[in-house]
PDB file of C-alpha atoms in Angstrom:
ATOM      1  CA  MET A  12       0.000   0.000   0.000  1.00 50.00           C
ATOM      2  CA  GLU A  13       2.770   2.425   0.948  1.00 52.00           C
ATOM      3  CA  THR A  14       4.629   1.554  -2.248  1.00 54.00           C
ATOM      4  CA  ASN A  15       1.554   2.375  -4.346  1.00 54.00           C
ATOM      5  CA  ASP A  16       1.116   5.691  -2.534  1.00 52.00           C
ATOM      6  CA  TYR A  17       4.790   6.473  -3.097  1.00 48.00           C
ATOM      7  CA  LEU A  18       4.499   5.755  -6.831  1.00 48.00           C
ATOM      8  CA  LYS A  19       1.344   7.848  -7.049  1.00 50.00           C
ATOM      9  CA  ASP A  20       3.097  10.759  -5.340  1.00 46.00           C
ATOM     10  CA  LEU A  21       5.994  10.488  -7.787  1.00 44.00           C
ATOM     11  CA  LYS A  22       3.549  10.491 -10.702  1.00 47.00           C
ATOM     12  CA  ASP A  23       1.764  13.574  -9.334  1.00 46.00           C
ATOM     13  CA  ILE A  24       5.069  15.391  -8.838  1.00 41.00           C
ATOM     14  CA  LYS A  25       6.142  14.518 -12.374  1.00 45.00           C
ATOM     15  CA  GLU A  26       2.855  15.840 -13.798  1.00 46.00           C
ATOM     16  CA  MET A  27       3.163  19.060 -11.790  1.00 42.00           C
ATOM     17  CA  MET A  28       6.728  19.605 -13.017  1.00 41.00           C
ATOM     18  CA  SER A  29       5.649  18.933 -16.588  1.00 44.00           C
ATOM     19  CA  LYS A  30       2.796  21.440 -16.366  1.00 45.00           C
ATOM     20  CA  SER A  31       5.005  24.062 -14.729  1.00 43.00           C
ATOM     21  CA  SER A  32       7.465  23.857 -17.636  1.00 43.00           C
ATOM     22  CA  GLN A  33       4.779  24.148 -20.326  1.00 52.00           C
ATOM     23  CA  THR A  34       2.438  26.857 -21.530  1.00 52.00           C
ATOM     24  CA  LEU A  35      -1.039  25.329 -21.531  1.00 56.00           C
ATOM     25  CA  SER A  36      -3.053  28.463 -22.290  1.00 65.00           C
ATOM     26  CA  LEU A  37      -2.761  28.322 -26.090  1.00 73.00           C
ATOM     27  CA  SER A  38      -6.248  28.659 -27.534  1.00 79.00           C
ATOM     28  CA  GLY A  39      -7.526  26.215 -30.133  1.00 83.00           C
ATOM     29  CA  LEU A  40     -10.032  28.818 -31.301  1.00 88.00           C
ATOM     30  CA  SER A  41      -7.185  31.176 -32.195  1.00 89.00           C
ATOM     31  CA  GLY A  42      -5.778  28.465 -34.472  1.00 90.00           C
ATOM     32  CA  ILE A  43      -9.133  28.139 -36.229  1.00 93.00           C
ATOM     33  CA  LEU A  44      -9.380  31.896 -36.752  1.00 94.00           C
ATOM     34  CA  ALA A  45      -5.770  32.124 -37.960  1.00 94.00           C
ATOM     35  CA  GLY A  46      -6.579  29.437 -40.510  1.00 95.00           C
ATOM     36  CA  LEU A  47      -9.644  31.349 -41.685  1.00 96.00           C
ATOM     37  CA  TYR A  48      -7.555  34.531 -42.012  1.00 96.00           C
ATOM     38  CA  ALA A  49      -5.027  32.613 -44.116  1.00 95.00           C
ATOM     39  CA  LEU A  50      -7.686  31.094 -46.383  1.00 96.00           C
ATOM     40  CA  GLY A  51      -9.240  34.525 -46.854  1.00 95.00           C
ATOM     41  CA  GLY A  52      -5.811  35.925 -47.656  1.00 94.00           C
ATOM     42  CA  ALA A  53      -5.085  33.141 -50.141  1.00 93.00           C
ATOM     43  CA  TRP A  54      -8.417  33.795 -51.846  1.00 94.00           C
ATOM     44  CA  TYR A  55      -7.674  37.526 -52.095  1.00 92.00           C
ATOM     45  CA  ALA A  56      -4.145  36.855 -53.361  1.00 88.00           C
ATOM     46  CA  ASP A  57      -5.610  34.647 -56.085  1.00 86.00           C
ATOM     47  CA  TYR A  58      -8.108  37.417 -56.855  1.00 86.00           C
ATOM     48  CA  LEU A  59      -5.260  39.930 -57.216  1.00 83.00           C
ATOM     49  CA  LEU A  60      -3.339  37.605 -59.523  1.00 79.00           C
ATOM     50  CA  THR A  61      -6.473  37.149 -61.637  1.00 79.00           C
ATOM     51  CA  THR A  62      -7.132  40.902 -61.683  1.00 79.00           C
ATOM     52  CA  TYR A  63      -3.590  41.576 -62.865  1.00 72.00           C
ATOM     53  CA  ASP A  64      -3.975  38.702 -65.353  1.00 67.00           C
ATOM     54  CA  VAL A  65      -1.004  36.875 -63.850  1.00 61.00           C
ATOM     55  CA  GLN A  66      -0.891  33.109 -64.364  1.00 56.00           C
ATOM     56  CA  ASP A  67       2.550  32.624 -62.833  1.00 54.00           C
ATOM     57  CA  TYR A  68       3.751  35.243 -60.335  1.00 55.00           C
ATOM     58  CA  THR A  69       7.397  34.146 -60.646  1.00 54.00           C
ATOM     59  CA  ASN A  70       7.455  34.621 -64.417  1.00 53.00           C
ATOM     60  CA  TYR A  71       5.499  37.856 -64.044  1.00 52.00           C
ATOM     61  CA  ARG A  72       8.077  39.321 -61.682  1.00 50.00           C
ATOM     62  CA  MET A  73      10.939  38.232 -63.951  1.00 48.00           C
ATOM     63  CA  GLN A  74       9.316  40.193 -66.792  1.00 52.00           C
ATOM     64  CA  THR A  75       8.565  43.268 -64.673  1.00 52.00           C
ATOM     65  CA  PRO A  76      11.262  45.969 -65.025  1.00 46.00           C
ATOM     66  CA  PHE A  77      10.723  47.468 -61.571  1.00 46.00           C
ATOM     67  CA  PRO A  78      11.957  45.670 -58.414  1.00 46.00           C
ATOM     68  CA  ILE A  79       8.789  46.558 -56.511  1.00 52.00           C
ATOM     69  CA  ASP A  80       5.427  47.078 -58.192  1.00 67.00           C
ATOM     70  CA  ASP A  81       1.856  47.607 -57.033  1.00 75.00           C
ATOM     71  CA  LEU A  82       0.950  43.900 -57.069  1.00 75.00           C
ATOM     72  CA  THR A  83       3.970  42.939 -54.971  1.00 78.00           C
ATOM     73  CA  ILE A  84       3.231  45.695 -52.446  1.00 83.00           C
ATOM     74  CA  GLN A  85      -0.358  44.469 -52.104  1.00 85.00           C
ATOM     75  CA  LEU A  86       0.714  40.833 -51.649  1.00 84.00           C
ATOM     76  CA  VAL A  87       3.342  41.712 -49.028  1.00 85.00           C
ATOM     77  CA  GLY A  88       0.865  43.985 -47.241  1.00 89.00           C
ATOM     78  CA  LEU A  89      -1.735  41.216 -47.286  1.00 91.00           C
ATOM     79  CA  ALA A  90       0.711  38.737 -45.739  1.00 90.00           C
ATOM     80  CA  ALA A  91       1.679  41.270 -43.046  1.00 91.00           C
ATOM     81  CA  LEU A  92      -1.999  41.890 -42.239  1.00 94.00           C
ATOM     82  CA  ILE A  93      -2.675  38.148 -41.854  1.00 94.00           C
ATOM     83  CA  VAL A  94       0.319  37.740 -39.526  1.00 90.00           C
ATOM     84  CA  PHE A  95      -0.701  40.762 -37.429  1.00 92.00           C
ATOM     85  CA  ALA A  96      -4.338  39.641 -37.135  1.00 94.00           C
ATOM     86  CA  SER A  97      -3.285  36.098 -36.195  1.00 91.00           C
ATOM     87  CA  ILE A  98      -0.877  37.318 -33.498  1.00 89.00           C
ATOM     88  CA  VAL A  99      -3.419  39.704 -31.948  1.00 92.00           C
ATOM     89  CA  THR A 100      -6.132  37.022 -32.007  1.00 91.00           C
ATOM     90  CA  GLY A 101      -3.776  34.478 -30.445  1.00 86.00           C
ATOM     91  CA  ILE A 102      -2.762  36.834 -27.630  1.00 85.00           C
ATOM     92  CA  VAL A 103      -6.326  37.922 -26.820  1.00 88.00           C
ATOM     93  CA  LEU A 104      -7.826  34.414 -26.797  1.00 86.00           C
ATOM     94  CA  SER A 105      -4.869  32.834 -24.992  1.00 82.00           C
ATOM     95  CA  ALA A 106      -5.010  35.557 -22.338  1.00 82.00           C
ATOM     96  CA  ALA A 107      -8.715  34.849 -21.859  1.00 83.00           C
ATOM     97  CA  LYS A 108      -8.023  31.117 -21.525  1.00 80.00           C
ATOM     98  CA  ALA A 109      -5.181  31.733 -19.057  1.00 78.00           C
ATOM     99  CA  LYS A 110      -7.473  33.905 -16.934  1.00 80.00           C
ATOM    100  CA  LYS A 111     -10.129  31.182 -16.996  1.00 79.00           C
ATOM    101  CA  LEU A 112      -7.551  28.605 -15.866  1.00 72.00           C
ATOM    102  CA  GLY A 113      -6.236  30.927 -13.173  1.00 76.00           C
ATOM    103  CA  GLU A 114      -2.824  31.104 -14.829  1.00 74.00           C
ATOM    104  CA  THR A 115      -0.534  33.933 -15.891  1.00 74.00           C
ATOM    105  CA  LEU A 116      -0.058  34.212 -19.646  1.00 72.00           C
ATOM    106  CA  TRP A 117       3.375  35.838 -19.363  1.00 75.00           C
ATOM    107  CA  ASN A 118       5.611  33.516 -17.339  1.00 77.00           C
ATOM    108  CA  SER A 119       8.929  31.701 -17.689  1.00 76.00           C
ATOM    109  CA  SER A 120       7.365  28.925 -19.790  1.00 78.00           C
ATOM    110  CA  SER A 121       5.710  31.314 -22.240  1.00 79.00           C
ATOM    111  CA  ARG A 122       8.945  33.296 -22.541  1.00 84.00           C
ATOM    112  CA  ARG A 123      10.860  30.136 -23.437  1.00 86.00           C
ATOM    113  CA  LEU A 124       8.135  29.212 -25.904  1.00 84.00           C
ATOM    114  CA  ILE A 125       8.312  32.615 -27.608  1.00 86.00           C
ATOM    115  CA  VAL A 126      12.117  32.563 -27.807  1.00 89.00           C
ATOM    116  CA  ASN A 127      12.227  29.057 -29.262  1.00 90.00           C
ATOM    117  CA  PHE A 128       9.450  29.896 -31.731  1.00 90.00           C
ATOM    118  CA  SER A 129      10.832  33.305 -32.700  1.00 90.00           C
ATOM    119  CA  ILE A 130      14.373  32.243 -33.621  1.00 93.00           C
ATOM    120  CA  PRO A 131      13.396  30.072 -36.640  1.00 93.00           C
ATOM    121  CA  LEU A 132      10.515  32.420 -37.507  1.00 92.00           C
ATOM    122  CA  THR A 133      12.664  35.574 -37.484  1.00 94.00           C
ATOM    123  CA  THR A 134      15.394  33.825 -39.460  1.00 95.00           C
ATOM    124  CA  GLY A 135      12.822  32.682 -42.008  1.00 93.00           C
ATOM    125  CA  GLY A 136      11.287  36.155 -42.220  1.00 91.00           C
ATOM    126  CA  ILE A 137      14.655  37.755 -42.937  1.00 94.00           C
ATOM    127  CA  LEU A 138      15.437  35.065 -45.521  1.00 94.00           C
ATOM    128  CA  VAL A 139      12.069  35.630 -47.232  1.00 91.00           C
ATOM    129  CA  LEU A 140      12.817  39.367 -47.511  1.00 88.00           C
ATOM    130  CA  ILE A 141      16.240  38.571 -48.982  1.00 90.00           C
ATOM    131  CA  LEU A 142      14.694  36.149 -51.488  1.00 87.00           C
ATOM    132  CA  LEU A 143      12.102  38.771 -52.400  1.00 82.00           C
ATOM    133  CA  SER A 144      14.792  41.398 -53.008  1.00 80.00           C
ATOM    134  CA  LYS A 145      16.885  38.973 -55.082  1.00 80.00           C
ATOM    135  CA  GLY A 146      13.988  37.796 -57.210  1.00 75.00           C
ATOM    136  CA  TYR A 147      13.670  34.186 -55.987  1.00 81.00           C
ATOM    137  CA  TYR A 148       9.901  34.444 -55.790  1.00 79.00           C
ATOM    138  CA  GLU A 149       9.219  30.733 -56.241  1.00 83.00           C
ATOM    139  CA  LEU A 150      10.984  30.020 -52.925  1.00 88.00           C
ATOM    140  CA  ILE A 151       9.011  32.446 -50.759  1.00 89.00           C
ATOM    141  CA  ALA A 152       5.979  30.238 -49.983  1.00 91.00           C
ATOM    142  CA  PRO A 153       8.105  27.107 -49.338  1.00 94.00           C
ATOM    143  CA  MET A 154      10.444  29.026 -47.017  1.00 95.00           C
ATOM    144  CA  MET A 155       7.521  30.472 -45.058  1.00 94.00           C
ATOM    145  CA  LEU A 156       6.100  26.992 -44.516  1.00 95.00           C
ATOM    146  CA  LEU A 157       9.466  25.402 -43.691  1.00 96.00           C
ATOM    147  CA  PHE A 158      10.611  27.960 -41.128  1.00 96.00           C
ATOM    148  CA  TYR A 159       7.169  28.225 -39.549  1.00 94.00           C
ATOM    149  CA  GLY A 160       7.139  24.442 -39.230  1.00 95.00           C
ATOM    150  CA  MET A 161      10.589  24.454 -37.642  1.00 95.00           C
ATOM    151  CA  GLY A 162       9.414  27.139 -35.222  1.00 93.00           C
ATOM    152  CA  CYS A 163       6.438  24.991 -34.194  1.00 92.00           C
ATOM    153  CA  VAL A 164       8.619  21.910 -33.675  1.00 93.00           C
ATOM    154  CA  ASN A 165      11.143  23.936 -31.695  1.00 92.00           C
ATOM    155  CA  ALA A 166       8.474  25.548 -29.494  1.00 88.00           C
ATOM    156  CA  SER A 167       6.520  22.334 -28.893  1.00 86.00           C
ATOM    157  CA  LYS A 168       8.815  21.464 -25.969  1.00 86.00           C
ATOM    158  CA  TYR A 169       7.133  24.239 -23.985  1.00 84.00           C
ATOM    159  CA  THR A 170       3.479  23.702 -24.858  1.00 81.00           C
ATOM    160  CA  PHE A 171       1.107  21.003 -26.097  1.00 80.00           C
ATOM    161  CA  ARG A 172       2.889  18.208 -27.937  1.00 83.00           C
ATOM    162  CA  ASP A 173       0.270  18.501 -30.688  1.00 86.00           C
ATOM    163  CA  VAL A 174       2.133  21.608 -31.902  1.00 88.00           C
ATOM    164  CA  ARG A 175       5.016  19.338 -32.947  1.00 92.00           C
ATOM    165  CA  TYR A 176       2.767  17.476 -35.389  1.00 93.00           C
ATOM    166  CA  LEU A 177       1.491  20.759 -36.803  1.00 93.00           C
ATOM    167  CA  GLY A 178       5.107  21.788 -37.374  1.00 94.00           C
ATOM    168  CA  ILE A 179       6.041  18.517 -39.057  1.00 95.00           C
ATOM    169  CA  THR A 180       3.033  18.854 -41.362  1.00 96.00           C
ATOM    170  CA  GLN A 181       4.081  22.399 -42.292  1.00 96.00           C
ATOM    171  CA  ILE A 182       7.613  21.217 -43.082  1.00 97.00           C
ATOM    172  CA  ILE A 183       6.289  18.464 -45.360  1.00 96.00           C
ATOM    173  CA  LEU A 184       4.026  20.947 -47.162  1.00 96.00           C
ATOM    174  CA  GLY A 185       6.948  23.363 -47.507  1.00 95.00           C
ATOM    175  CA  LEU A 186       9.054  20.699 -49.201  1.00 96.00           C
ATOM    176  CA  MET A 187       6.155  19.830 -51.490  1.00 95.00           C
ATOM    177  CA  ALA A 188       5.656  23.516 -52.344  1.00 93.00           C
ATOM    178  CA  ALA A 189       9.335  23.750 -53.291  1.00 92.00           C
ATOM    179  CA  PHE A 190       8.984  20.715 -55.574  1.00 93.00           C
ATOM    180  CA  PHE A 191       5.629  21.679 -57.133  1.00 90.00           C
ATOM    181  CA  LYS A 192       6.505  25.351 -57.586  1.00 80.00           C
ATOM    182  CA  ASP A 193       3.479  26.108 -59.784  1.00 82.00           C
ATOM    183  CA  SER A 194       1.176  25.228 -56.864  1.00 86.00           C
ATOM    184  CA  ASP A 195       2.945  27.201 -54.135  1.00 86.00           C
ATOM    185  CA  LEU A 196      -0.143  29.295 -53.272  1.00 89.00           C
ATOM    186  CA  LEU A 197      -2.195  26.103 -52.913  1.00 93.00           C
ATOM    187  CA  PHE A 198       0.317  24.572 -50.496  1.00 94.00           C
ATOM    188  CA  TRP A 199       0.533  27.879 -48.608  1.00 94.00           C
ATOM    189  CA  ALA A 200      -3.260  27.842 -48.205  1.00 95.00           C
ATOM    190  CA  LEU A 201      -3.189  24.202 -47.095  1.00 96.00           C
ATOM    191  CA  GLY A 202      -0.444  24.850 -44.549  1.00 95.00           C
ATOM    192  CA  PHE A 203      -1.482  28.144 -43.007  1.00 95.00           C
ATOM    193  CA  GLY A 204      -5.197  27.758 -43.684  1.00 95.00           C
ATOM    194  CA  VAL A 205      -6.519  24.202 -43.617  1.00 96.00           C
ATOM    195  CA  CYS A 206      -3.902  22.806 -41.204  1.00 95.00           C
ATOM    196  CA  HIS A 207      -4.496  25.601 -38.710  1.00 94.00           C
ATOM    197  CA  ILE A 208      -8.252  25.059 -38.817  1.00 95.00           C
ATOM    198  CA  VAL A 209      -7.921  21.285 -38.335  1.00 94.00           C
ATOM    199  CA  TYR A 210      -5.281  21.699 -35.610  1.00 92.00           C
ATOM    200  CA  GLY A 211      -7.273  24.430 -33.857  1.00 90.00           C
ATOM    201  CA  ALA A 212     -10.453  22.344 -33.910  1.00 92.00           C
ATOM    202  CA  MET A 213      -8.621  19.335 -32.458  1.00 90.00           C
ATOM    203  CA  MET A 214      -7.062  21.496 -29.747  1.00 86.00           C
ATOM    204  CA  TYR A 215     -10.412  23.067 -28.924  1.00 86.00           C
ATOM    205  CA  VAL A 216     -12.134  19.698 -28.553  1.00 87.00           C
ATOM    206  CA  LYS A 217      -9.213  18.159 -26.672  1.00 83.00           C
ATOM    207  CA  TYR A 218      -8.271  20.966 -24.278  1.00 78.00           C
ATOM    208  CA  ASP A 219     -10.600  23.986 -24.447  1.00 69.00           C
ATOM    209  CA  ARG A 220     -14.149  22.663 -24.489  1.00 70.00           C
ATOM    210  CA  ASN A 221     -13.998  21.340 -20.942  1.00 62.00           C
TER     211      ASN A 221
END
């Protein structure tokens, strides 16, 4: 009997240590909304390409004499708007969940999560800007997916393990986008749109609904 109690105490201590080292206030609903933002952005990007009568953005940019044109500015602005809206939504909903759980959103675990997520993401963002300035447009969508995926895998040590599988999926889609370069917008929409919605729904059912 004492041995069983001892083992149970060890298990409880292990669970407490695991929870204290992880950020558990990530909101599944924020993932769903981020996915919807991305799908809306992908639709509008496709609309812009159709409006400008562009079948292949890479070839279009190679034929355009100016390094930055109106279409490129709109696409970059659209991407920035999606990122900003997703971040704000994530912070607001995660803060609400943390308050509901009686936790503090900004703690040592969340700081480690942000650092581990930001390093690959910032590196990827800088690389994307370099690729954009050098004219390697066909690599932009794959690089966004790859570095975002690496950020998720890297940050998954400090939050739900499900984030690791989201990251691995993004990496696979990034590699596929690099191989099938004519379908890069489709893979971008699958990665940042569909995957986020599916992941967010699973997280909501698994962790948030109760």
